[in-house]
PDB file of C-alpha atoms in Angstrom:
ATOM      1  CA  MET A 385       6.532  -0.077  -4.612  1.00  0.00           C
ATOM      2  CA  LEU A 386       8.220   2.732  -6.275  1.00  0.00           C
ATOM      3  CA  ALA A 387       9.685   5.404  -3.905  1.00  0.00           C
ATOM      4  CA  ARG A 388       8.893   8.987  -4.976  1.00  0.00           C
ATOM      5  CA  SER A 389      12.506  10.070  -5.166  1.00  0.00           C
ATOM      6  CA  VAL A 390      15.934   8.734  -4.455  1.00  0.00           C
ATOM      7  CA  GLY A 391      19.501  10.490  -4.267  1.00  0.00           C
ATOM      8  CA  VAL A 392      22.806   8.970  -4.185  1.00  0.00           C
ATOM      9  CA  VAL A 393      25.384  10.607  -1.780  1.00  0.00           C
ATOM     10  CA  GLY A 394      28.070  12.133  -3.652  1.00  0.00           C
ATOM     11  CA  ALA A 395      26.445  11.906  -7.118  1.00  0.00           C
ATOM     12  CA  ALA A 396      25.258  15.027  -8.850  1.00  0.00           C
ATOM     13  CA  ALA A 397      22.070  13.555 -10.378  1.00  0.00           C
ATOM     14  CA  LEU A 398      19.020  12.965  -8.585  1.00  0.00           C
ATOM     15  CA  LEU A 399      16.995  10.058  -9.481  1.00  0.00           C
ATOM     16  CA  ALA A 400      13.203  10.909  -9.803  1.00  0.00           C
ATOM     17  CA  LEU A 401      10.859   8.142  -8.879  1.00  0.00           C
ATOM     18  CA  ALA A 402       7.028   7.594  -9.243  1.00  0.00           C
ATOM     19  CA  LEU A 403       4.837   6.441  -6.503  1.00  0.00           C
ATOM     20  CA  ALA A 404       3.472   2.881  -7.231  1.00  0.00           C
ATOM     21  CA  GLY A 405       2.194  -0.105  -5.170  1.00  0.00           C
ATOM     22  CA  CYS A 406       4.141  -3.259  -5.147  1.00  0.00           C
ATOM     23  CA  GLN A 407       1.302  -5.964  -4.564  1.00  0.00           C
ATOM     24  CA  ASP A 408      -0.461  -6.473  -7.933  1.00  0.00           C
ATOM     25  CA  SER A 409      -3.997  -7.631  -6.769  1.00  0.00           C
ATOM     26  CA  GLY A 410      -5.453  -6.039  -9.820  1.00  0.00           C
ATOM     27  CA  GLY A 411      -3.468  -3.103 -10.384  1.00  0.00           C
ATOM     28  CA  SER A 412       0.002  -1.775 -10.573  1.00  0.00           C
ATOM     29  CA  ASP A 413      -0.646   0.354  -7.472  1.00  0.00           C
ATOM     30  CA  GLY A 414      -1.298  -2.558  -5.091  1.00  0.00           C
ATOM     31  CA  GLY A 415      -4.886  -2.319  -5.503  1.00  0.00           C
ATOM     32  CA  GLY A 416      -8.062  -4.348  -6.259  1.00  0.00           C
ATOM     33  CA  LYS A 417     -11.598  -3.655  -7.168  1.00  0.00           C
ATOM     34  CA  ALA A 418     -14.104  -3.879  -4.552  1.00  0.00           C
ATOM     35  CA  SER A 419     -17.350  -5.793  -5.326  1.00  0.00           C
ATOM     36  CA  ARG A 420     -20.074  -3.162  -6.646  1.00  0.00           C
ATOM     37  CA  SER A 421     -22.696  -5.008  -4.547  1.00  0.00           C
ATOM     38  CA  PRO A 422     -22.245  -4.240  -0.644  1.00  0.00           C
ATOM     39  CA  SER A 423     -23.380  -6.995   1.494  1.00  0.00           C
ATOM     40  CA  GLY A 424     -24.902  -4.802   4.352  1.00  0.00           C
ATOM     41  CA  TYR A 425     -22.768  -5.982   7.085  1.00  0.00           C
ATOM     42  CA  GLY A 426     -21.885  -2.411   8.268  1.00  0.00           C
ATOM     43  CA  ALA A 427     -23.252   1.061   8.030  1.00  0.00           C
ATOM     44  CA  VAL A 428     -20.588   1.912   5.566  1.00  0.00           C
ATOM     45  CA  PHE A 429     -19.243  -0.355   2.720  1.00  0.00           C
ATOM     46  CA  LEU A 430     -15.981  -1.799   3.610  1.00  0.00           C
ATOM     47  CA  ALA A 431     -15.612   0.541   6.762  1.00  0.00           C
ATOM     48  CA  ALA A 432     -12.387   0.401   9.086  1.00  0.00           C
ATOM     49  CA  THR A 433     -12.270  -2.877  11.019  1.00  0.00           C
ATOM     50  CA  GLU A 434     -14.450  -4.733   8.666  1.00  0.00           C
ATOM     51  CA  CYS A 435     -13.432  -7.755   6.470  1.00  0.00           C
ATOM     52  CA  SER A 436     -13.496  -8.786   3.123  1.00  0.00           C
ATOM     53  CA  SER A 437     -13.611 -11.962   1.162  1.00  0.00           C
ATOM     54  CA  ARG A 438     -11.464 -12.375  -2.043  1.00  0.00           C
ATOM     55  CA  GLY A 439     -12.668 -13.399  -5.570  1.00  0.00           C
ATOM     56  CA  ARG A 440     -11.036 -13.882  -8.865  1.00  0.00           C
ATOM     57  CA  THR A 441     -11.882 -10.310  -9.684  1.00  0.00           C
ATOM     58  CA  THR A 442     -13.691  -8.985  -6.801  1.00  0.00           C
ATOM     59  CA  PHE A 443     -13.542  -8.103  -2.865  1.00  0.00           C
ATOM     60  CA  ASN A 444     -16.929  -8.597  -0.876  1.00  0.00           C
ATOM     61  CA  GLU A 445     -17.728  -7.617   2.473  1.00  0.00           C
ATOM     62  CA  VAL A 446     -18.268 -10.515   4.979  1.00  0.00           C
ATOM     63  CA  PRO A 447     -18.098 -10.908   8.377  1.00  0.00           C
ATOM     64  CA  CYS A 448     -14.582 -11.053   9.930  1.00  0.00           C
ATOM     65  CA  ASP A 449     -15.654 -14.279  11.817  1.00  0.00           C
ATOM     66  CA  SER A 450     -16.594 -15.965   8.375  1.00  0.00           C
ATOM     67  CA  GLU A 451     -14.450 -18.614   7.109  1.00  0.00           C
ATOM     68  CA  ARG A 452     -14.638 -16.438   3.813  1.00  0.00           C
ATOM     69  CA  ALA A 453     -12.725 -13.549   5.299  1.00  0.00           C
ATOM     70  CA  VAL A 454      -9.260 -12.841   4.085  1.00  0.00           C
ATOM     71  CA  ALA A 455      -8.442  -9.292   4.872  1.00  0.00           C
ATOM     72  CA  ARG A 456      -9.395  -6.291   7.267  1.00  0.00           C
ATOM     73  CA  VAL A 457      -9.839  -2.637   6.556  1.00  0.00           C
ATOM     74  CA  LEU A 458      -7.154  -0.804   8.359  1.00  0.00           C
ATOM     75  CA  ALA A 459      -8.468   2.632   7.172  1.00  0.00           C
ATOM     76  CA  ARG A 460     -11.187   3.710   4.758  1.00  0.00           C
ATOM     77  CA  HIS A 461     -11.149   7.086   2.801  1.00  0.00           C
ATOM     78  CA  ASP A 462     -13.512   8.858   0.230  1.00  0.00           C
ATOM     79  CA  GLY A 463     -12.241   9.905  -3.240  1.00  0.00           C
ATOM     80  CA  GLU A 464      -9.172   8.944  -5.140  1.00  0.00           C
ATOM     81  CA  SER A 465      -6.101   7.459  -3.236  1.00  0.00           C
ATOM     82  CA  ALA A 466      -3.762   9.740  -5.142  1.00  0.00           C
ATOM     83  CA  ASP A 467      -5.555  12.711  -3.546  1.00  0.00           C
ATOM     84  CA  GLY A 468      -6.497  11.480  -0.270  1.00  0.00           C
ATOM     85  CA  PRO A 469      -4.435  10.377   3.128  1.00  0.00           C
ATOM     86  CA  ALA A 470      -1.782   7.742   2.734  1.00  0.00           C
ATOM     87  CA  CYS A 471      -2.510   4.282   4.157  1.00  0.00           C
ATOM     88  CA  PRO A 472      -1.215   3.079   7.442  1.00  0.00           C
ATOM     89  CA  ALA A 473       2.465   1.959   7.407  1.00  0.00           C
ATOM     90  CA  ARG A 474       1.777  -1.719   7.376  1.00  0.00           C
ATOM     91  CA  THR A 475      -1.097  -1.960   4.636  1.00  0.00           C
ATOM     92  CA  ASP A 476      -0.696  -5.031   2.639  1.00  0.00           C
ATOM     93  CA  PHE A 477      -2.838  -3.753  -0.510  1.00  0.00           C
ATOM     94  CA  VAL A 478      -5.175  -1.036  -1.336  1.00  0.00           C
ATOM     95  CA  LEU A 479      -8.827  -1.663  -2.788  1.00  0.00           C
ATOM     96  CA  HIS A 480     -10.244   1.053  -4.809  1.00  0.00           C
ATOM     97  CA  ILE A 481     -13.799   1.268  -4.489  1.00  0.00           C
ATOM     98  CA  SER A 482     -15.926   2.262  -7.679  1.00  0.00           C
ATOM     99  CA  GLU A 483     -18.779   4.462  -7.138  1.00  0.00           C
ATOM    100  CA  ASN A 484     -21.920   2.926  -7.924  1.00  0.00           C
ATOM    101  CA  ARG A 485     -25.892   3.168  -7.452  1.00  0.00           C
ATOM    102  CA  PRO A 486     -27.293  -0.439  -6.628  1.00  0.00           C
ATOM    103  CA  ALA A 487     -30.694  -1.171  -5.652  1.00  0.00           C
ATOM    104  CA  ALA A 488     -29.499  -1.701  -1.892  1.00  0.00           C
ATOM    105  CA  ASP A 489     -26.656  -0.148  -0.248  1.00  0.00           C
ATOM    106  CA  GLU A 490     -25.254   0.605   3.328  1.00  0.00           C
ATOM    107  CA  ASN A 491     -27.183   3.529   4.230  1.00  0.00           C
ATOM    108  CA  GLY A 492     -30.362   3.626   2.038  1.00  0.00           C
ATOM    109  CA  ASP A 493     -29.269   6.799  -0.226  1.00  0.00           C
ATOM    110  CA  GLY A 494     -29.076   4.364  -3.335  1.00  0.00           C
ATOM    111  CA  SER A 495     -25.262   4.664  -3.804  1.00  0.00           C
ATOM    112  CA  VAL A 496     -21.991   3.472  -2.621  1.00  0.00           C
ATOM    113  CA  GLY A 497     -19.540   6.586  -3.094  1.00  0.00           C
ATOM    114  CA  ARG A 498     -15.774   6.361  -4.758  1.00  0.00           C
ATOM    115  CA  GLY A 499     -13.138   5.557  -2.387  1.00  0.00           C
ATOM    116  CA  TYR A 500     -10.337   3.530  -1.117  1.00  0.00           C
ATOM    117  CA  ALA A 501      -9.828   0.861   1.614  1.00  0.00           C
ATOM    118  CA  CYS A 502      -6.292   0.059   3.269  1.00  0.00           C
ATOM    119  CA  MET A 503      -6.289  -3.690   3.583  1.00  0.00           C
ATOM    120  CA  ARG A 504      -4.129  -5.960   5.746  1.00  0.00           C
ATOM    121  CA  ASN A 505      -3.915  -9.675   5.212  1.00  0.00           C
ATOM    122  CA  LEU A 506      -5.598 -11.838   8.193  1.00  0.00           C
ATOM    123  CA  ASP A 507      -2.940 -14.266   7.629  1.00  0.00           C
ATOM    124  CA  ALA A 508       0.636 -14.200   6.271  1.00  0.00           C
ATOM    125  CA  PRO A 509       2.176 -12.963   4.000  1.00  0.00           C
ATOM    126  CA  HIS A 510       2.178  -9.551   5.076  1.00  0.00           C
ATOM    127  CA  PRO A 511       4.038  -7.755   2.377  1.00  0.00           C
ATOM    128  CA  GLY A 512       3.340  -4.464   3.983  1.00  0.00           C
ATOM    129  CA  ASP A 513       5.467  -5.192   6.769  1.00  0.00           C
ATOM    130  CA  PRO A 514       9.225  -4.044   7.083  1.00  0.00           C
ATOM    131  CA  GLY A 515      11.085  -6.108   4.676  1.00  0.00           C
ATOM    132  CA  GLY A 516       8.226  -7.615   3.044  1.00  0.00           C
ATOM    133  CA  GLY A 517       8.618  -6.483  -0.372  1.00  0.00           C
ATOM    134  CA  GLY A 518       5.143  -4.958  -1.081  1.00  0.00           C
ATOM    135  CA  GLY A 519       2.434  -2.710   0.173  1.00  0.00           C
ATOM    136  CA  PRO A 520       1.510   0.519  -0.786  1.00  0.00           C
ATOM    137  CA  ARG A 521       4.308   2.414   0.868  1.00  0.00           C
ATOM    138  CA  THR A 522       7.973   2.039   1.397  1.00  0.00           C
ATOM    139  CA  ILE A 523       8.868   2.367   5.320  1.00  0.00           C
ATOM    140  CA  VAL A 524      11.458   1.879   7.513  1.00  0.00           C
ATOM    141  CA  GLY A 525      12.969  -1.746   7.456  1.00  0.00           C
ATOM    142  CA  ASP A 526      12.371  -2.097   3.745  1.00  0.00           C
ATOM    143  CA  CYS A 527      14.740  -2.831   0.946  1.00  0.00           C
ATOM    144  CA  VAL A 528      14.919  -1.636  -2.762  1.00  0.00           C
ATOM    145  CA  ALA A 529      16.684  -2.222  -5.630  1.00  0.00           C
ATOM    146  CA  ALA A 530      17.609  -0.714  -8.965  1.00  0.00           C
ATOM    147  CA  ALA A 531      14.592  -0.924 -11.560  1.00  0.00           C
ATOM    148  CA  GLY A 532      16.220   0.778 -14.721  1.00  0.00           C
ATOM    149  CA  ARG A 533      15.719   4.314 -15.959  1.00  0.00           C
ATOM    150  CA  GLY A 534      16.931   5.817 -12.749  1.00  0.00           C
ATOM    151  CA  GLU A 535      14.316   4.283 -10.426  1.00  0.00           C
ATOM    152  CA  VAL A 536      14.444   1.950  -7.511  1.00  0.00           C
ATOM    153  CA  ARG A 537      11.703  -0.634  -6.438  1.00  0.00           C
ATOM    154  CA  GLU A 538      10.746  -1.965  -3.215  1.00  0.00           C
ATOM    155  CA  THR A 539      11.892  -5.590  -3.040  1.00  0.00           C
ATOM    156  CA  ALA A 540      11.793  -8.614  -0.224  1.00  0.00           C
ATOM    157  CA  CYS A 541      14.865  -8.102   2.073  1.00  0.00           C
ATOM    158  CA  ASP A 542      15.235 -11.808   2.285  1.00  0.00           C
ATOM    159  CA  GLY A 543      15.903 -12.256  -1.464  1.00  0.00           C
ATOM    160  CA  SER A 544      12.292 -14.099  -2.335  1.00  0.00           C
ATOM    161  CA  GLY A 545      11.449 -10.961  -4.643  1.00  0.00           C
ATOM    162  CA  ARG A 546      12.305 -10.749  -8.502  1.00  0.00           C
ATOM    163  CA  ARG A 547      15.306  -8.224  -7.753  1.00  0.00           C
ATOM    164  CA  ALA A 548      17.929  -8.871  -5.249  1.00  0.00           C
ATOM    165  CA  PRO A 549      17.714  -6.350  -2.420  1.00  0.00           C
ATOM    166  CA  GLN A 550      20.663  -3.443  -2.812  1.00  0.00           C
ATOM    167  CA  TYR A 551      19.672  -0.914  -0.209  1.00  0.00           C
ATOM    168  CA  ARG A 552      17.634  -0.975   3.415  1.00  0.00           C
ATOM    169  CA  VAL A 553      16.044   1.885   4.778  1.00  0.00           C
ATOM    170  CA  LEU A 554      17.482   2.207   8.259  1.00  0.00           C
ATOM    171  CA  THR A 555      15.610   5.403   9.494  1.00  0.00           C
ATOM    172  CA  ALA A 556      13.310   8.095   8.454  1.00  0.00           C
ATOM    173  CA  VAL A 557      14.035  11.711   9.123  1.00  0.00           C
ATOM    174  CA  PRO A 558      12.646  15.312   8.360  1.00  0.00           C
ATOM    175  CA  SER A 559      15.455  16.273   6.078  1.00  0.00           C
ATOM    176  CA  ARG A 560      18.598  14.745   4.293  1.00  0.00           C
ATOM    177  CA  SER A 561      20.824  16.671   6.495  1.00  0.00           C
ATOM    178  CA  ALA A 562      19.723  14.236   9.240  1.00  0.00           C
ATOM    179  CA  CYS A 563      20.673  11.160   7.786  1.00  0.00           C
ATOM    180  CA  PRO A 564      23.878   9.512   9.223  1.00  0.00           C
ATOM    181  CA  PRO A 565      27.078   9.613   7.238  1.00  0.00           C
ATOM    182  CA  SER A 566      26.665   5.941   6.360  1.00  0.00           C
ATOM    183  CA  THR A 567      23.556   6.829   4.281  1.00  0.00           C
ATOM    184  CA  SER A 568      24.397   5.996   0.294  1.00  0.00           C
ATOM    185  CA  LEU A 569      20.853   6.515  -0.823  1.00  0.00           C
ATOM    186  CA  TYR A 570      17.820   8.776   0.128  1.00  0.00           C
ATOM    187  CA  VAL A 571      14.349   7.781  -0.307  1.00  0.00           C
ATOM    188  CA  THR A 572      11.236   9.945  -0.289  1.00  0.00           C
ATOM    189  CA  LEU A 573       8.771   8.150   2.142  1.00  0.00           C
ATOM    190  CA  GLY A 574       6.193  11.171   2.806  1.00  0.00           C
ATOM    191  CA  GLY A 575       4.290  12.046   6.118  1.00  0.00           C
ATOM    192  CA  SER A 576       6.197  13.924   8.813  1.00  0.00           C
ATOM    193  CA  ARG A 577       9.637  12.071   8.249  1.00  0.00           C
ATOM    194  CA  PRO A 578       9.640  12.055   4.528  1.00  0.00           C
ATOM    195  CA  VAL A 579      13.125  11.191   4.026  1.00  0.00           C
ATOM    196  CA  GLY A 580      14.467   7.582   4.252  1.00  0.00           C
ATOM    197  CA  CYS A 581      18.086   7.237   4.855  1.00  0.00           C
ATOM    198  CA  ALA A 582      19.387   3.730   3.144  1.00  0.00           C
ATOM    199  CA  VAL A 583      22.600   1.992   3.226  1.00  0.00           C
ATOM    200  CA  THR A 584      24.267  -0.363   0.793  1.00  0.00           C
ATOM    201  CA  LEU A 585      23.507  -4.089   1.651  1.00  0.00           C
TER     202      LEU A 585
END
């Protein structure tokens, strides 16, 4: 994912970055589209702890013990992901659920509300894990590389991504002044400890 902002220690210019996802499951923000037809397995379509299958262009809710289940919902929120709570740190990808009014739905009111589900694969790979090179958030343990035009992008720490890793986020702190002297890059992470202190690899 793209970090929101980065600063280089000792440099006058600050690098502004836009938040975006790394996993490309159907969108640049790491999201895909959930199926417009709820399956009825839960009281809420793709609620927390429920599971989904993965089709070519859509995701459907399925029982977690189904052989078709590929990912579990870590958190489910209404509205747009840009306006709502951040997904948990180890989210692998985000599903964007379009508003729809099907003939049958999870609670019988004739609609499935717009929202987003924070998903984690049931099996490896887990791009949302520290150093995994993906997921909707940059977290401690992740690596980043220059992406042009004053931006950095998250990449796999093991070098398997499209970009070789240049910096690793070692810790998250409340402010830049709390970063250790070895810090060579500041990465905006969000949350209660919004500054990531990164070192050159």
